[in-house]
């Protein structure tokens, strides 16, 4: 009987957390244009491209004495476009060009 009570408590907690979800959330009623606009705005203004580039360069970002400056030119980036089209074999020599490619 005690196990059943614990299960009911978990269900009650799950129900409490879902109370704040809008009724149409997850129903597919999302305007595709607004999503594209929001994603474009996010990547242009908020995405930490400089930090991501530095992290993906693994210390080969040219700021250390013994770096392989061609490392990021050999690093492949792949973007997924509308319709699940993959833009592969993208590379960027610096963070500025990486941001421009986004």
mmCIF file with all atom_site columns, C-alpha atoms in Angstrom:
data_model
loop_
_atom_site.group_PDB
_atom_site.id
_atom_site.type_symbol
_atom_site.label_atom_id
_atom_site.label_alt_id
_atom_site.label_comp_id
_atom_site.label_asym_id
_atom_site.label_entity_id
_atom_site.label_seq_id
_atom_site.pdbx_PDB_ins_code
_atom_site.Cartn_x
_atom_site.Cartn_y
_atom_site.Cartn_z
_atom_site.occupancy
_atom_site.B_iso_or_equiv
_atom_site.pdbx_formal_charge
_atom_site.auth_seq_id
_atom_site.auth_comp_id
_atom_site.auth_asym_id
_atom_site.auth_atom_id
_atom_site.pdbx_PDB_model_num
ATOM 1   C CA . UNK A 1 1   ? 0.000  0.000  0.000   1.00 0.00 ? 1   UNK A CA 1
ATOM 2   C CA . UNK A 1 2   ? 2.873  2.386  0.757   1.00 0.00 ? 2   UNK A CA 1
ATOM 3   C CA . UNK A 1 3   ? 4.306  1.959  -2.781  1.00 0.00 ? 3   UNK A CA 1
ATOM 4   C CA . UNK A 1 4   ? 0.984  2.900  -4.324  1.00 0.00 ? 4   UNK A CA 1
ATOM 5   C CA . UNK A 1 5   ? 0.852  6.050  -2.239  1.00 0.00 ? 5   UNK A CA 1
ATOM 6   C CA . UNK A 1 6   ? 4.304  7.041  -3.492  1.00 0.00 ? 6   UNK A CA 1
ATOM 7   C CA . UNK A 1 7   ? 3.173  6.580  -7.111  1.00 0.00 ? 7   UNK A CA 1
ATOM 8   C CA . UNK A 1 8   ? 0.152  8.768  -6.459  1.00 0.00 ? 8   UNK A CA 1
ATOM 9   C CA . UNK A 1 9   ? 2.432  11.440 -4.965  1.00 0.00 ? 9   UNK A CA 1
ATOM 10  C CA . UNK A 1 10  ? 4.605  11.408 -8.114  1.00 0.00 ? 10  UNK A CA 1
ATOM 11  C CA . UNK A 1 11  ? 1.501  11.763 -10.296 1.00 0.00 ? 11  UNK A CA 1
ATOM 12  C CA . UNK A 1 12  ? 0.296  14.659 -8.175  1.00 0.00 ? 12  UNK A CA 1
ATOM 13  C CA . UNK A 1 13  ? 3.664  16.407 -8.552  1.00 0.00 ? 13  UNK A CA 1
ATOM 14  C CA . UNK A 1 14  ? 3.603  15.874 -12.325 1.00 0.00 ? 14  UNK A CA 1
ATOM 15  C CA . UNK A 1 15  ? 0.086  17.274 -12.503 1.00 0.00 ? 15  UNK A CA 1
ATOM 16  C CA . UNK A 1 16  ? 1.110  20.316 -10.470 1.00 0.00 ? 16  UNK A CA 1
ATOM 17  C CA . UNK A 1 17  ? 3.982  21.127 -12.825 1.00 0.00 ? 17  UNK A CA 1
ATOM 18  C CA . UNK A 1 18  ? 1.755  20.865 -15.905 1.00 0.00 ? 18  UNK A CA 1
ATOM 19  C CA . UNK A 1 19  ? -0.816 23.337 -14.603 1.00 0.00 ? 19  UNK A CA 1
ATOM 20  C CA . UNK A 1 20  ? 1.113  26.327 -15.965 1.00 0.00 ? 20  UNK A CA 1
ATOM 21  C CA . UNK A 1 21  ? 1.368  24.955 -19.517 1.00 0.00 ? 21  UNK A CA 1
ATOM 22  C CA . UNK A 1 22  ? -0.850 26.836 -22.006 1.00 0.00 ? 22  UNK A CA 1
ATOM 23  C CA . UNK A 1 23  ? -3.763 24.717 -23.275 1.00 0.00 ? 23  UNK A CA 1
ATOM 24  C CA . UNK A 1 24  ? -2.595 24.815 -26.904 1.00 0.00 ? 24  UNK A CA 1
ATOM 25  C CA . UNK A 1 25  ? 1.048  23.922 -26.124 1.00 0.00 ? 25  UNK A CA 1
ATOM 26  C CA . UNK A 1 26  ? 2.194  20.985 -28.197 1.00 0.00 ? 26  UNK A CA 1
ATOM 27  C CA . UNK A 1 27  ? -0.866 21.093 -30.414 1.00 0.00 ? 27  UNK A CA 1
ATOM 28  C CA . UNK A 1 28  ? 1.099  22.106 -33.504 1.00 0.00 ? 28  UNK A CA 1
ATOM 29  C CA . UNK A 1 29  ? -0.508 25.565 -33.674 1.00 0.00 ? 29  UNK A CA 1
ATOM 30  C CA . UNK A 1 30  ? 2.822  27.316 -34.252 1.00 0.00 ? 30  UNK A CA 1
ATOM 31  C CA . UNK A 1 31  ? 3.358  29.782 -37.042 1.00 0.00 ? 31  UNK A CA 1
ATOM 32  C CA . UNK A 1 32  ? 6.391  28.601 -39.051 1.00 0.00 ? 32  UNK A CA 1
ATOM 33  C CA . UNK A 1 33  ? 7.310  32.162 -40.034 1.00 0.00 ? 33  UNK A CA 1
ATOM 34  C CA . UNK A 1 34  ? 7.428  33.311 -36.418 1.00 0.00 ? 34  UNK A CA 1
ATOM 35  C CA . UNK A 1 35  ? 9.660  30.355 -35.550 1.00 0.00 ? 35  UNK A CA 1
ATOM 36  C CA . UNK A 1 36  ? 12.056 31.234 -38.389 1.00 0.00 ? 36  UNK A CA 1
ATOM 37  C CA . UNK A 1 37  ? 12.094 34.860 -37.300 1.00 0.00 ? 37  UNK A CA 1
ATOM 38  C CA . UNK A 1 38  ? 12.710 33.902 -33.669 1.00 0.00 ? 38  UNK A CA 1
ATOM 39  C CA . UNK A 1 39  ? 15.503 31.501 -34.560 1.00 0.00 ? 39  UNK A CA 1
ATOM 40  C CA . UNK A 1 40  ? 17.188 34.081 -36.790 1.00 0.00 ? 40  UNK A CA 1
ATOM 41  C CA . UNK A 1 41  ? 16.986 36.657 -33.980 1.00 0.00 ? 41  UNK A CA 1
ATOM 42  C CA . UNK A 1 42  ? 18.359 34.161 -31.452 1.00 0.00 ? 42  UNK A CA 1
ATOM 43  C CA . UNK A 1 43  ? 21.380 33.230 -33.563 1.00 0.00 ? 43  UNK A CA 1
ATOM 44  C CA . UNK A 1 44  ? 22.137 36.837 -34.507 1.00 0.00 ? 44  UNK A CA 1
ATOM 45  C CA . UNK A 1 45  ? 21.756 38.410 -31.072 1.00 0.00 ? 45  UNK A CA 1
ATOM 46  C CA . UNK A 1 46  ? 21.967 35.840 -28.305 1.00 0.00 ? 46  UNK A CA 1
ATOM 47  C CA . UNK A 1 47  ? 23.874 32.733 -29.456 1.00 0.00 ? 47  UNK A CA 1
ATOM 48  C CA . UNK A 1 48  ? 27.348 32.748 -27.847 1.00 0.00 ? 48  UNK A CA 1
ATOM 49  C CA . UNK A 1 49  ? 29.174 32.164 -31.143 1.00 0.00 ? 49  UNK A CA 1
ATOM 50  C CA . UNK A 1 50  ? 32.523 33.416 -29.840 1.00 0.00 ? 50  UNK A CA 1
ATOM 51  C CA . UNK A 1 51  ? 32.452 31.056 -26.867 1.00 0.00 ? 51  UNK A CA 1
ATOM 52  C CA . UNK A 1 52  ? 31.245 28.129 -28.972 1.00 0.00 ? 52  UNK A CA 1
ATOM 53  C CA . UNK A 1 53  ? 33.986 28.715 -31.534 1.00 0.00 ? 53  UNK A CA 1
ATOM 54  C CA . UNK A 1 54  ? 36.620 28.870 -28.814 1.00 0.00 ? 54  UNK A CA 1
ATOM 55  C CA . UNK A 1 55  ? 35.291 25.679 -27.229 1.00 0.00 ? 55  UNK A CA 1
ATOM 56  C CA . UNK A 1 56  ? 35.173 23.843 -30.566 1.00 0.00 ? 56  UNK A CA 1
ATOM 57  C CA . UNK A 1 57  ? 38.699 24.993 -31.444 1.00 0.00 ? 57  UNK A CA 1
ATOM 58  C CA . UNK A 1 58  ? 40.098 23.024 -28.470 1.00 0.00 ? 58  UNK A CA 1
ATOM 59  C CA . UNK A 1 59  ? 42.731 25.662 -27.747 1.00 0.00 ? 59  UNK A CA 1
ATOM 60  C CA . UNK A 1 60  ? 43.747 26.042 -31.400 1.00 0.00 ? 60  UNK A CA 1
ATOM 61  C CA . UNK A 1 61  ? 42.232 29.506 -31.659 1.00 0.00 ? 61  UNK A CA 1
ATOM 62  C CA . UNK A 1 62  ? 45.590 31.185 -32.286 1.00 0.00 ? 62  UNK A CA 1
ATOM 63  C CA . UNK A 1 63  ? 46.061 32.660 -28.809 1.00 0.00 ? 63  UNK A CA 1
ATOM 64  C CA . UNK A 1 64  ? 48.717 30.206 -27.643 1.00 0.00 ? 64  UNK A CA 1
ATOM 65  C CA . UNK A 1 65  ? 52.333 29.828 -28.761 1.00 0.00 ? 65  UNK A CA 1
ATOM 66  C CA . UNK A 1 66  ? 52.142 26.242 -30.059 1.00 0.00 ? 66  UNK A CA 1
ATOM 67  C CA . UNK A 1 67  ? 48.853 25.974 -31.903 1.00 0.00 ? 67  UNK A CA 1
ATOM 68  C CA . UNK A 1 68  ? 47.819 24.389 -35.150 1.00 0.00 ? 68  UNK A CA 1
ATOM 69  C CA . UNK A 1 69  ? 46.353 27.431 -36.884 1.00 0.00 ? 69  UNK A CA 1
ATOM 70  C CA . UNK A 1 70  ? 44.836 25.250 -39.602 1.00 0.00 ? 70  UNK A CA 1
ATOM 71  C CA . UNK A 1 71  ? 42.871 23.166 -37.055 1.00 0.00 ? 71  UNK A CA 1
ATOM 72  C CA . UNK A 1 72  ? 39.604 25.069 -37.412 1.00 0.00 ? 72  UNK A CA 1
ATOM 73  C CA . UNK A 1 73  ? 39.937 25.105 -41.213 1.00 0.00 ? 73  UNK A CA 1
ATOM 74  C CA . UNK A 1 74  ? 39.838 21.310 -41.052 1.00 0.00 ? 74  UNK A CA 1
ATOM 75  C CA . UNK A 1 75  ? 36.954 21.167 -38.572 1.00 0.00 ? 75  UNK A CA 1
ATOM 76  C CA . UNK A 1 76  ? 33.648 20.348 -40.228 1.00 0.00 ? 76  UNK A CA 1
ATOM 77  C CA . UNK A 1 77  ? 30.467 22.156 -39.265 1.00 0.00 ? 77  UNK A CA 1
ATOM 78  C CA . UNK A 1 78  ? 27.115 20.919 -40.486 1.00 0.00 ? 78  UNK A CA 1
ATOM 79  C CA . UNK A 1 79  ? 23.911 22.932 -40.526 1.00 0.00 ? 79  UNK A CA 1
ATOM 80  C CA . UNK A 1 80  ? 20.396 21.562 -40.967 1.00 0.00 ? 80  UNK A CA 1
ATOM 81  C CA . UNK A 1 81  ? 18.241 23.738 -43.209 1.00 0.00 ? 81  UNK A CA 1
ATOM 82  C CA . UNK A 1 82  ? 14.502 23.751 -43.878 1.00 0.00 ? 82  UNK A CA 1
ATOM 83  C CA . UNK A 1 83  ? 13.262 20.414 -45.165 1.00 0.00 ? 83  UNK A CA 1
ATOM 84  C CA . UNK A 1 84  ? 16.025 18.479 -43.375 1.00 0.00 ? 84  UNK A CA 1
ATOM 85  C CA . UNK A 1 85  ? 18.616 19.554 -45.945 1.00 0.00 ? 85  UNK A CA 1
ATOM 86  C CA . UNK A 1 86  ? 22.138 19.237 -44.600 1.00 0.00 ? 86  UNK A CA 1
ATOM 87  C CA . UNK A 1 87  ? 24.780 21.836 -45.437 1.00 0.00 ? 87  UNK A CA 1
ATOM 88  C CA . UNK A 1 88  ? 27.924 19.863 -44.677 1.00 0.00 ? 88  UNK A CA 1
ATOM 89  C CA . UNK A 1 89  ? 31.646 20.516 -44.970 1.00 0.00 ? 89  UNK A CA 1
ATOM 90  C CA . UNK A 1 90  ? 31.437 24.068 -43.631 1.00 0.00 ? 90  UNK A CA 1
ATOM 91  C CA . UNK A 1 91  ? 34.564 25.432 -41.975 1.00 0.00 ? 91  UNK A CA 1
ATOM 92  C CA . UNK A 1 92  ? 35.460 28.789 -40.498 1.00 0.00 ? 92  UNK A CA 1
ATOM 93  C CA . UNK A 1 93  ? 38.934 30.211 -39.838 1.00 0.00 ? 93  UNK A CA 1
ATOM 94  C CA . UNK A 1 94  ? 37.754 32.468 -37.000 1.00 0.00 ? 94  UNK A CA 1
ATOM 95  C CA . UNK A 1 95  ? 34.831 33.250 -34.705 1.00 0.00 ? 95  UNK A CA 1
ATOM 96  C CA . UNK A 1 96  ? 33.723 36.255 -36.766 1.00 0.00 ? 96  UNK A CA 1
ATOM 97  C CA . UNK A 1 97  ? 33.200 34.126 -39.876 1.00 0.00 ? 97  UNK A CA 1
ATOM 98  C CA . UNK A 1 98  ? 31.550 31.411 -37.776 1.00 0.00 ? 98  UNK A CA 1
ATOM 99  C CA . UNK A 1 99  ? 28.972 33.956 -36.554 1.00 0.00 ? 99  UNK A CA 1
ATOM 100 C CA . UNK A 1 100 ? 28.426 35.184 -40.122 1.00 0.00 ? 100 UNK A CA 1
ATOM 101 C CA . UNK A 1 101 ? 27.844 31.580 -41.237 1.00 0.00 ? 101 UNK A CA 1
ATOM 102 C CA . UNK A 1 102 ? 25.118 31.105 -38.669 1.00 0.00 ? 102 UNK A CA 1
#
